[in-house]
Short mmCIF file of C-alpha atoms and ligand atoms in Angstrom, two decimals:
data_model
loop_
_atom_site.label_atom_id
_atom_site.label_comp_id
_atom_site.label_asym_id
_atom_site.label_seq_id
_atom_site.Cartn_x
_atom_site.Cartn_y
_atom_site.Cartn_z
CA MET O 26 2.54 11.41 25.56
CA GLY O 27 5.96 12.70 26.63
CA LYS O 28 7.97 11.28 23.77
CA VAL O 29 5.75 12.73 21.02
CA ASN O 30 6.44 16.42 20.56
CA ARG O 31 3.69 17.37 18.15
CA LEU O 32 1.71 16.66 14.99
CA VAL O 33 2.51 18.70 11.86
CA CYS O 34 0.19 19.10 8.86
CA VAL O 35 1.99 18.16 5.62
CA LYS O 36 -0.20 20.55 3.65
CA CYS O 37 -0.27 23.80 5.64
CA GLY O 38 2.44 23.23 8.25
CA LYS O 39 0.23 23.99 11.28
CA THR O 40 1.17 22.07 14.41
CA TYR O 41 -1.02 20.36 16.97
CA PRO O 42 -0.51 18.51 20.24
CA PHE O 43 -0.38 14.73 20.20
CA GLY O 44 -3.75 13.03 20.00
CA ALA O 45 -5.61 16.24 19.15
CA TYR O 46 -6.72 15.26 15.66
CA ILE O 47 -6.51 12.51 13.06
CA THR O 48 -6.21 14.98 10.15
CA CYS O 49 -5.59 18.74 10.13
CA PRO O 50 -8.88 20.54 10.95
CA ALA O 51 -7.87 23.43 8.66
CA CYS O 52 -7.16 21.22 5.62
CA GLY O 53 -9.62 18.35 6.06
CA LEU O 54 -8.80 14.90 4.69
CA GLU O 55 -5.95 16.33 2.61
CA GLY O 56 -4.23 17.59 5.74
CA ILE O 57 -2.39 14.42 6.66
CA LEU O 58 -0.42 14.84 9.86
CA ASP O 59 3.16 13.88 10.59
CA VAL O 60 4.23 12.69 14.04
CA GLU O 61 7.34 14.32 15.54
CA TYR O 62 9.10 12.92 18.61
CA ASP O 63 11.45 14.19 21.25
CA TYR O 64 14.59 13.10 19.42
CA ASP O 65 16.92 14.06 22.25
CA LEU O 66 15.13 11.52 24.39
CA ALA O 67 15.22 8.92 21.60
CA ARG O 68 18.91 9.51 20.91
CA ARG O 69 19.88 7.92 24.20
CA ALA O 70 18.09 4.69 23.37
CA LEU O 71 18.08 4.24 19.63
CA THR O 72 21.72 4.53 18.65
CA GLU O 73 23.78 1.58 17.50
CA GLU O 74 25.19 0.50 20.85
CA PRO O 75 21.93 0.17 22.80
CA LEU O 76 20.19 -1.30 19.76
CA ARG O 77 22.79 -4.04 19.39
CA VAL O 78 21.96 -5.48 22.79
CA ARG O 79 18.21 -5.10 22.49
CA SER O 80 16.68 -8.57 22.36
CA GLN O 81 13.08 -7.84 21.39
CA ALA O 82 12.64 -9.44 17.95
CA ASN O 83 9.59 -7.55 16.73
CA MET O 84 8.69 -4.09 15.46
CA PHE O 85 8.13 -2.69 18.96
CA ARG O 86 11.86 -2.68 19.60
CA TYR O 87 11.67 0.96 18.42
CA LEU O 88 9.13 2.00 21.04
CA GLU O 89 10.91 5.35 21.64
CA ILE O 90 9.86 6.57 18.20
CA LEU O 91 6.44 4.93 18.00
CA PRO O 92 3.21 6.62 19.15
CA VAL O 93 2.55 3.78 21.58
CA ASP O 94 3.25 3.43 25.30
CA GLU O 95 2.65 -0.21 25.75
CA VAL O 96 2.98 -3.22 23.52
CA PRO O 97 -0.34 -5.09 23.35
CA SER O 98 0.12 -8.09 25.60
CA GLN O 99 -1.94 -10.48 23.47
CA MET O 100 -1.14 -9.93 19.84
CA LEU O 101 0.47 -11.91 17.06
CA ARG O 102 4.13 -11.07 16.52
CA VAL O 103 4.83 -8.47 13.82
CA GLY O 104 8.13 -7.44 12.27
CA TRP O 105 11.80 -8.33 12.61
CA THR O 106 11.36 -10.04 9.27
CA PRO O 107 14.40 -11.44 7.47
CA LEU O 108 16.68 -9.48 5.14
CA TYR O 109 18.12 -11.89 2.56
CA ARG O 110 20.88 -11.77 -0.02
CA PHE O 111 20.68 -14.73 -2.41
CA ASP O 112 23.72 -15.56 -4.58
CA ARG O 113 21.50 -17.27 -7.13
CA LEU O 114 19.35 -14.19 -7.51
CA SER O 115 22.34 -11.85 -7.65
CA GLU O 116 23.87 -13.98 -10.40
CA ALA O 117 20.64 -14.09 -12.36
CA VAL O 118 20.28 -10.33 -12.44
CA GLY O 119 23.95 -9.32 -12.31
CA HIS O 120 23.78 -7.31 -9.13
CA SER O 121 25.77 -8.39 -6.12
CA GLN O 122 24.57 -6.06 -3.34
CA LEU O 123 20.93 -6.94 -3.75
CA TYR O 124 18.82 -7.58 -0.65
CA LEU O 125 15.23 -8.67 -0.20
CA LYS O 126 13.25 -7.62 2.87
CA ASP O 127 10.74 -10.43 3.18
CA GLU O 128 7.50 -9.00 4.54
CA THR O 129 5.50 -12.04 3.43
CA VAL O 130 6.27 -13.70 6.77
CA ASN O 131 4.29 -11.26 8.89
CA PRO O 132 1.25 -12.85 10.60
CA SER O 133 -1.31 -11.90 7.96
CA GLY O 134 1.22 -12.13 5.13
CA SER O 135 2.02 -8.51 4.33
CA LEU O 136 3.80 -5.36 5.48
CA LYS O 137 0.40 -3.93 6.45
CA ASP O 138 0.70 -5.76 9.76
CA ARG O 139 3.19 -3.13 10.89
CA ALA O 140 0.57 -0.42 10.52
CA SER O 141 -2.27 -2.45 11.99
CA ALA O 142 -0.17 -3.35 15.03
CA VAL O 143 0.26 0.33 15.86
CA GLY O 144 -3.42 0.91 15.13
CA ILE O 145 -4.40 -1.80 17.60
CA ALA O 146 -2.02 -0.45 20.24
CA VAL O 147 -3.44 3.07 19.88
CA ALA O 148 -7.02 1.76 19.91
CA LEU O 149 -6.31 -0.18 23.11
CA ARG O 150 -4.79 2.89 24.74
CA GLU O 151 -7.85 4.93 23.80
CA GLN O 152 -9.98 2.10 25.22
CA ARG O 153 -11.82 1.61 21.95
CA SER O 154 -13.45 -1.74 21.47
CA THR O 155 -14.08 -1.60 17.71
CA VAL O 156 -11.66 -0.93 14.87
CA ALA O 157 -12.56 -0.46 11.21
CA CYS O 158 -11.06 0.18 7.81
CA ALA O 159 -11.52 0.06 4.06
CA SER O 160 -8.85 -1.66 2.05
CA THR O 161 -8.00 -3.34 -1.22
CA GLY O 162 -7.39 -6.41 0.92
CA ASN O 163 -4.19 -6.51 2.92
CA ALA O 164 -4.85 -3.69 5.36
CA ALA O 165 -8.22 -5.28 5.98
CA SER O 166 -6.96 -8.79 6.49
CA SER O 167 -4.17 -7.48 8.63
CA LEU O 168 -6.55 -5.52 10.83
CA ALA O 169 -8.95 -8.44 11.12
CA VAL O 170 -6.16 -10.85 12.04
CA LEU O 171 -4.45 -8.63 14.62
CA ALA O 172 -7.72 -7.34 16.11
CA ALA O 173 -8.87 -10.90 16.65
CA SER O 174 -5.63 -11.76 18.41
CA ALA O 175 -5.88 -8.66 20.63
CA GLY O 176 -9.56 -9.19 21.48
CA LEU O 177 -11.02 -6.22 19.57
CA SER O 178 -14.06 -6.21 17.26
CA SER O 179 -13.41 -5.33 13.62
CA TYR O 180 -15.63 -4.00 10.84
CA ILE O 181 -14.02 -4.32 7.45
CA PHE O 182 -14.96 -2.77 4.09
CA VAL O 183 -13.56 -4.28 0.89
CA PRO O 184 -14.15 -3.68 -2.83
CA GLU O 185 -16.05 -6.13 -4.97
CA ASP O 186 -12.97 -7.34 -6.87
CA ILE O 187 -10.96 -8.37 -3.79
CA PRO O 188 -9.01 -11.63 -4.34
CA LEU O 189 -10.87 -14.53 -2.74
CA ALA O 190 -8.00 -15.67 -0.56
CA LYS O 191 -7.93 -12.27 1.14
CA LEU O 192 -11.70 -12.22 1.49
CA TYR O 193 -11.70 -15.64 3.17
CA GLN O 194 -8.85 -14.66 5.47
CA ILE O 195 -10.82 -11.58 6.54
CA ALA O 196 -14.11 -13.41 6.89
CA THR O 197 -12.41 -15.98 9.12
CA CYS O 198 -11.07 -13.39 11.56
CA ALA O 199 -13.24 -10.25 11.35
CA THR O 200 -16.39 -9.49 13.34
CA LYS O 201 -18.06 -8.39 10.10
CA VAL O 202 -16.88 -7.97 6.53
CA PHE O 203 -18.78 -5.67 4.15
CA ARG O 204 -18.09 -6.38 0.49
CA VAL O 205 -19.00 -3.10 -1.21
CA ARG O 206 -20.45 -3.26 -4.74
CA GLY O 207 -17.93 -0.95 -6.38
CA THR O 208 -14.24 -0.04 -6.39
CA TYR O 209 -11.79 0.54 -3.58
CA GLU O 210 -12.65 4.24 -3.82
CA ASP O 211 -16.31 3.38 -3.18
CA ALA O 212 -15.44 1.12 -0.26
CA PHE O 213 -13.21 3.85 1.16
CA ASP O 214 -15.99 6.44 1.01
CA VAL O 215 -18.57 4.15 2.62
CA ALA O 216 -16.12 3.22 5.37
CA THR O 217 -15.21 6.84 6.05
CA GLY O 218 -18.88 7.70 6.54
CA ALA O 219 -19.65 4.69 8.69
CA ILE O 220 -16.56 5.15 10.86
CA ALA O 221 -17.55 8.74 11.62
CA ARG O 222 -21.18 7.85 12.22
CA TRP O 223 -20.58 4.96 14.61
CA ASN O 224 -17.36 6.35 16.05
CA TRP O 225 -15.16 3.32 15.39
CA PHE O 226 -11.38 3.53 15.53
CA ASN O 227 -10.19 4.39 12.02
CA ARG O 228 -7.35 2.28 10.71
CA ASN O 229 -7.35 3.89 7.26
CA CYS O 230 -3.64 4.36 6.90
CA ALA O 231 -3.51 7.34 4.63
CA ILE O 232 -5.59 9.28 7.10
CA ASN O 233 -4.42 8.04 10.47
CA PRO O 234 -0.93 9.48 11.03
CA TYR O 235 0.04 6.86 13.59
CA LEU O 236 -0.08 3.99 11.14
CA VAL O 237 2.69 5.21 8.86
CA GLU O 238 4.76 5.17 12.05
CA GLY O 239 4.33 1.40 12.12
CA LYS O 240 5.35 1.04 8.51
CA LYS O 241 8.61 2.87 9.12
CA THR O 242 9.84 0.07 11.38
CA CYS O 243 10.57 -1.96 8.23
CA SER O 244 13.42 0.40 7.35
CA LEU O 245 14.62 0.73 10.95
CA GLU O 246 15.13 -3.04 10.78
CA ILE O 247 16.84 -2.78 7.40
CA TYR O 248 19.28 -0.27 8.90
CA GLU O 249 20.14 -2.69 11.69
CA GLN O 250 20.24 -5.79 9.52
CA LEU O 251 22.62 -4.16 7.03
CA GLY O 252 25.04 -3.57 9.90
CA TYR O 253 23.87 -0.17 11.09
CA ARG O 254 24.00 1.62 7.78
CA ALA O 255 21.61 2.74 5.08
CA PRO O 256 21.58 1.15 1.62
CA ASP O 257 21.96 3.31 -1.51
CA TRP O 258 18.42 2.46 -2.61
CA ILE O 259 15.14 1.33 -1.08
CA VAL O 260 12.73 -0.05 -3.65
CA VAL O 261 9.03 -0.16 -2.86
CA SER O 262 5.75 -0.65 -4.68
CA VAL O 263 3.31 2.21 -4.25
CA GLY O 264 -0.48 2.36 -4.01
CA ASP O 265 -1.77 5.03 -1.62
CA GLY O 266 1.79 6.03 -0.81
CA CYS O 267 1.97 5.11 2.87
CA ILE O 268 4.68 2.47 2.75
CA ILE O 269 7.07 4.72 0.86
CA SER O 270 6.32 7.60 3.22
CA GLY O 271 7.05 5.35 6.16
CA GLN O 272 10.43 4.29 4.80
CA TYR O 273 11.35 7.92 4.22
CA LYS O 274 10.34 8.79 7.77
CA ALA O 275 12.53 5.99 9.16
CA PHE O 276 15.69 7.19 7.45
CA LYS O 277 14.90 10.82 8.11
CA GLU O 278 14.70 10.02 11.81
CA LEU O 279 17.87 7.93 11.72
CA GLN O 280 19.55 10.98 10.22
CA ILE O 281 18.13 13.25 12.94
CA LEU O 282 19.41 10.76 15.53
CA GLY O 283 22.86 11.05 13.94
CA GLU O 284 23.00 7.41 12.85
CA ILE O 285 23.31 7.85 9.07
CA PRO O 286 25.10 10.61 7.13
CA HIS O 287 22.61 10.79 4.26
CA LEU O 288 19.31 9.34 3.13
CA PRO O 289 19.03 6.39 0.76
CA ARG O 290 17.32 7.14 -2.54
CA LEU O 291 13.80 5.82 -2.93
CA LEU O 292 12.62 4.02 -6.04
CA ALA O 293 8.82 4.13 -6.26
CA VAL O 294 7.21 1.50 -8.44
CA GLN O 295 3.64 1.50 -9.72
CA ALA O 296 1.80 -0.62 -12.27
CA GLU O 297 1.31 0.87 -15.74
CA GLY O 298 -2.45 0.78 -15.30
CA ALA O 299 -2.44 2.52 -11.92
CA SER O 300 0.35 5.08 -11.81
CA PRO O 301 -0.97 8.45 -10.58
CA ILE O 302 1.93 9.00 -8.18
CA VAL O 303 4.63 8.07 -10.71
CA ASP O 304 3.00 10.32 -13.31
CA ALA O 305 2.65 13.21 -10.90
CA PHE O 306 6.27 12.91 -9.81
CA ASN O 307 7.50 12.78 -13.38
CA SER O 308 5.40 15.73 -14.56
CA SER O 309 3.39 18.42 -12.84
CA GLY O 310 3.67 17.32 -9.23
CA GLU O 311 -0.11 17.25 -8.95
CA VAL O 312 -2.01 13.99 -8.78
CA SER O 313 -4.91 13.38 -11.13
CA PRO O 314 -7.10 10.40 -10.28
CA VAL O 315 -7.19 7.59 -12.84
CA ARG O 316 -9.26 4.48 -13.46
CA ALA O 317 -6.93 1.88 -12.04
CA ARG O 318 -6.30 -1.39 -13.86
CA THR O 319 -3.63 -3.94 -12.97
CA ILE O 320 -3.38 -7.50 -11.72
CA ALA O 321 -1.60 -6.10 -8.67
CA ASP O 322 -4.70 -5.51 -6.58
CA SER O 323 -2.84 -4.15 -3.56
CA ILE O 324 -1.58 -1.20 -5.61
CA ARG O 325 -4.70 -0.88 -7.76
CA VAL O 326 -5.31 2.64 -6.45
CA GLY O 327 -6.66 5.28 -8.81
CA LYS O 328 -6.97 8.05 -6.26
CA PRO O 329 -4.06 7.79 -3.82
CA ARG O 330 -4.76 9.21 -0.37
CA ASN O 331 -1.24 9.88 0.77
CA TRP O 332 0.29 11.24 -2.43
CA ARG O 333 1.56 14.42 -0.80
CA LYS O 334 3.72 12.51 1.67
CA ALA O 335 4.83 10.11 -1.08
CA LEU O 336 5.95 12.89 -3.42
CA ARG O 337 7.75 14.63 -0.58
CA ALA O 338 9.59 11.38 0.20
CA LEU O 339 10.69 11.05 -3.43
CA LYS O 340 11.75 14.69 -3.73
CA ASN O 341 13.74 14.74 -0.50
CA THR O 342 15.67 11.57 -1.35
CA GLN O 343 16.48 12.32 -4.99
CA GLY O 344 14.10 9.49 -5.67
CA VAL O 345 13.01 8.02 -8.96
CA ALA O 346 9.58 6.70 -9.99
CA VAL O 347 9.00 3.97 -12.58
CA LYS O 348 6.09 2.00 -13.99
CA VAL O 349 6.03 -1.72 -14.71
CA SER O 350 3.67 -3.81 -16.80
CA ASP O 351 1.59 -6.66 -15.43
CA ASP O 352 3.72 -9.00 -17.52
CA GLU O 353 6.92 -7.72 -15.91
CA ILE O 354 5.32 -8.20 -12.51
CA LEU O 355 4.43 -11.82 -13.31
CA ASP O 356 7.99 -12.47 -14.54
CA SER O 357 9.33 -11.10 -11.28
CA ILE O 358 7.03 -13.35 -9.25
CA SER O 359 8.42 -16.29 -11.17
CA LEU O 360 12.03 -15.20 -10.76
CA LEU O 361 11.65 -14.67 -7.00
CA GLY O 362 9.95 -18.04 -6.74
CA HIS O 363 12.47 -20.04 -8.74
CA ARG O 364 15.61 -18.31 -7.44
CA CYS O 365 14.67 -17.66 -3.82
CA GLY O 366 11.61 -19.70 -2.92
CA ILE O 367 9.74 -16.53 -2.05
CA PHE O 368 6.14 -16.49 -3.27
CA ALA O 369 5.11 -12.85 -3.67
CA GLU O 370 1.72 -11.47 -4.61
CA PRO O 371 1.75 -9.16 -7.67
CA ALA O 372 2.12 -5.96 -5.63
CA GLY O 373 4.76 -7.74 -3.57
CA ALA O 374 6.87 -8.45 -6.66
CA ALA O 375 6.18 -5.15 -8.44
CA GLY O 376 9.04 -3.49 -6.58
CA PHE O 377 11.41 -6.13 -7.86
CA ALA O 378 10.18 -5.60 -11.42
CA GLY O 379 10.85 -1.90 -10.93
CA PHE O 380 14.35 -2.63 -9.68
CA LEU O 381 15.10 -4.65 -12.86
CA LYS O 382 13.81 -1.79 -14.98
CA ALA O 383 15.83 0.85 -13.14
CA ARG O 384 18.91 -1.33 -13.32
CA LYS O 385 18.53 -1.78 -17.07
CA ALA O 386 17.93 1.94 -17.57
CA GLY O 387 21.13 2.75 -15.67
CA ILE O 388 19.24 4.54 -12.90
CA ILE O 389 20.68 2.08 -10.39
CA SER O 390 24.32 1.16 -10.99
CA ALA O 391 25.95 -2.23 -10.48
CA ASP O 392 27.94 -1.36 -7.37
CA GLU O 393 25.10 0.14 -5.36
CA THR O 394 23.48 -1.51 -2.36
CA VAL O 395 19.81 -2.08 -3.02
CA VAL O 396 17.04 -3.30 -0.74
CA VAL O 397 13.82 -4.39 -2.41
CA ILE O 398 10.88 -4.75 -0.05
CA ILE O 399 8.74 -7.78 -0.88
CA THR O 400 5.55 -6.39 0.54
CA GLY O 401 3.05 -9.26 0.45
CA SER O 402 2.60 -13.01 0.07
CA GLY O 403 1.51 -14.84 -3.08
CA LEU O 404 -0.86 -16.95 -1.04
CA LYS O 405 -3.02 -13.82 -0.86
CA ASP O 406 -3.88 -14.07 -4.53
CA PRO O 407 -2.63 -17.38 -5.88
CA SER O 408 -4.63 -17.38 -9.11
CA SER O 409 -2.79 -14.28 -10.35
CA VAL O 410 0.15 -16.45 -11.42
CA GLU O 411 -1.97 -18.67 -13.68
CA PRO O 412 -0.82 -17.09 -16.97
CA LYS O 413 2.83 -17.95 -16.24
CA ILE O 414 2.98 -21.25 -14.40
CA GLN O 415 3.44 -24.67 -15.93
CA ILE O 416 1.74 -27.66 -14.41
CA VAL O 417 2.35 -31.10 -15.89
CA GLU O 418 -0.91 -33.07 -15.86
CA ILE O 419 -0.27 -36.82 -15.99
CA GLU O 420 -1.93 -40.21 -15.57
CA ALA O 421 -1.11 -41.86 -12.28
CA SER O 422 1.80 -43.92 -13.57
CA GLU O 423 5.59 -43.77 -13.58
CA ASP O 424 5.60 -44.16 -17.35
CA ALA O 425 3.79 -40.89 -17.63
CA VAL O 426 6.43 -39.24 -15.49
CA GLU O 427 9.17 -40.73 -17.67
CA GLN O 428 7.55 -39.39 -20.83
CA HIS O 429 7.71 -35.89 -19.48
CA LEU O 430 11.31 -36.16 -18.31
CA SER O 431 12.70 -37.12 -21.70
C1 PLP G 889 -0.66 -1.84 0.54
C2 PLP G 889 0.34 -2.53 -0.24
C3 PLP G 889 1.25 -1.87 -1.07
C4 PLP G 889 1.24 -0.38 -1.27
O1 PLP G 889 1.32 0.38 -0.10
P1 PLP G 889 0.75 1.87 -0.03
O2 PLP G 889 1.03 2.29 1.33
O3 PLP G 889 -0.71 1.80 -0.37
O4 PLP G 889 1.51 2.65 -1.06
C5 PLP G 889 2.18 -2.62 -1.74
N1 PLP G 889 2.22 -3.97 -1.63
C6 PLP G 889 1.37 -4.65 -0.85
C7 PLP G 889 1.45 -6.13 -0.79
C8 PLP G 889 0.41 -3.96 -0.13
O5 PLP G 889 -0.46 -4.65 0.62
ZN1 ZN G 890 -3.29 21.73 7.39
#
């Protein structure tokens, strides 16, 4: 493809032509590739002036720096999600330039749709009829939903402990869903084997370099929605490390295109019980797998696949990495709900919990512009909020209502 210059291995630096490989043949699964474009070509189309008059209100408005030639003609709409600033939230937390990028409104309810959309477009171009992936839930439901809309078959592998709402969403849209007796790591390994054996199109994000390209569109939108500038901070919850890598890539490319003078800092947020990337960043720089435990199932990743890209993103942006407790996550869900009407799933609110922590610790200062990405919808895992919500059970009478009002 003319606009893609080459693929570069993040481990060894070897370069390959577009489409040659999914991962670096010299490094194996650890050799995740990075897509590089012809930025001189992109510069003519993706600067502020031409972008301002572009009408396409979805993620494919950045086609010049996506590994896709054609937008799938029959697919649910992904991206161009709202960027909000709520006075009531700013007052509650004492931070005026605080923005929320609401990814809950994507078709399957999470940011993962941005990656799946690119996956589907690439699969269609390669004339593949079947797509597959393993996922803790959202990548899977996203792939099932978008594949169904684009007329592709989908085989989906999920771990045993997947939240039921996600499982039902997948089962409703997928060709077949395999619930693997084991963890996400087990599901991932089974899927990797099956995908190779039956030659399905692999949507596993950490491995397929084209999918992170979809995720970066979130920050390209943020840049436009903030008035063609970068914020001081982008806050994102981290599991495998693909979303954070995508946001880094977006700003890096905006810098290459001459649109922003410097990169925003990244704040990576993980749950206390599943924090291999935070721990690696704050210590040795090497990731050691852990047994992951947190209510935030979408970031319940003990062995992150894309840690190398994630750590590079943090390093190159003077980033910071923090951990939050499940309790802090639940409090953030409640705060976002009561102050903004946004219902986030635990991993979707974890970033916000991390923002509060960084703010309190003085890592983020009061005058800085912060964008927190709300990565997924609470409807994906509604029972997770049970420990914190209050429901008033009453007899069916007005008297009963009155009793509870006084
Ligand atoms: C997948 C996911 C994340 C984490 O993204 P990674 O790319 O795995 O780091 C965070 N929040 C939600 C809702 C997700 O679905
Ligand atoms: Zn390599």
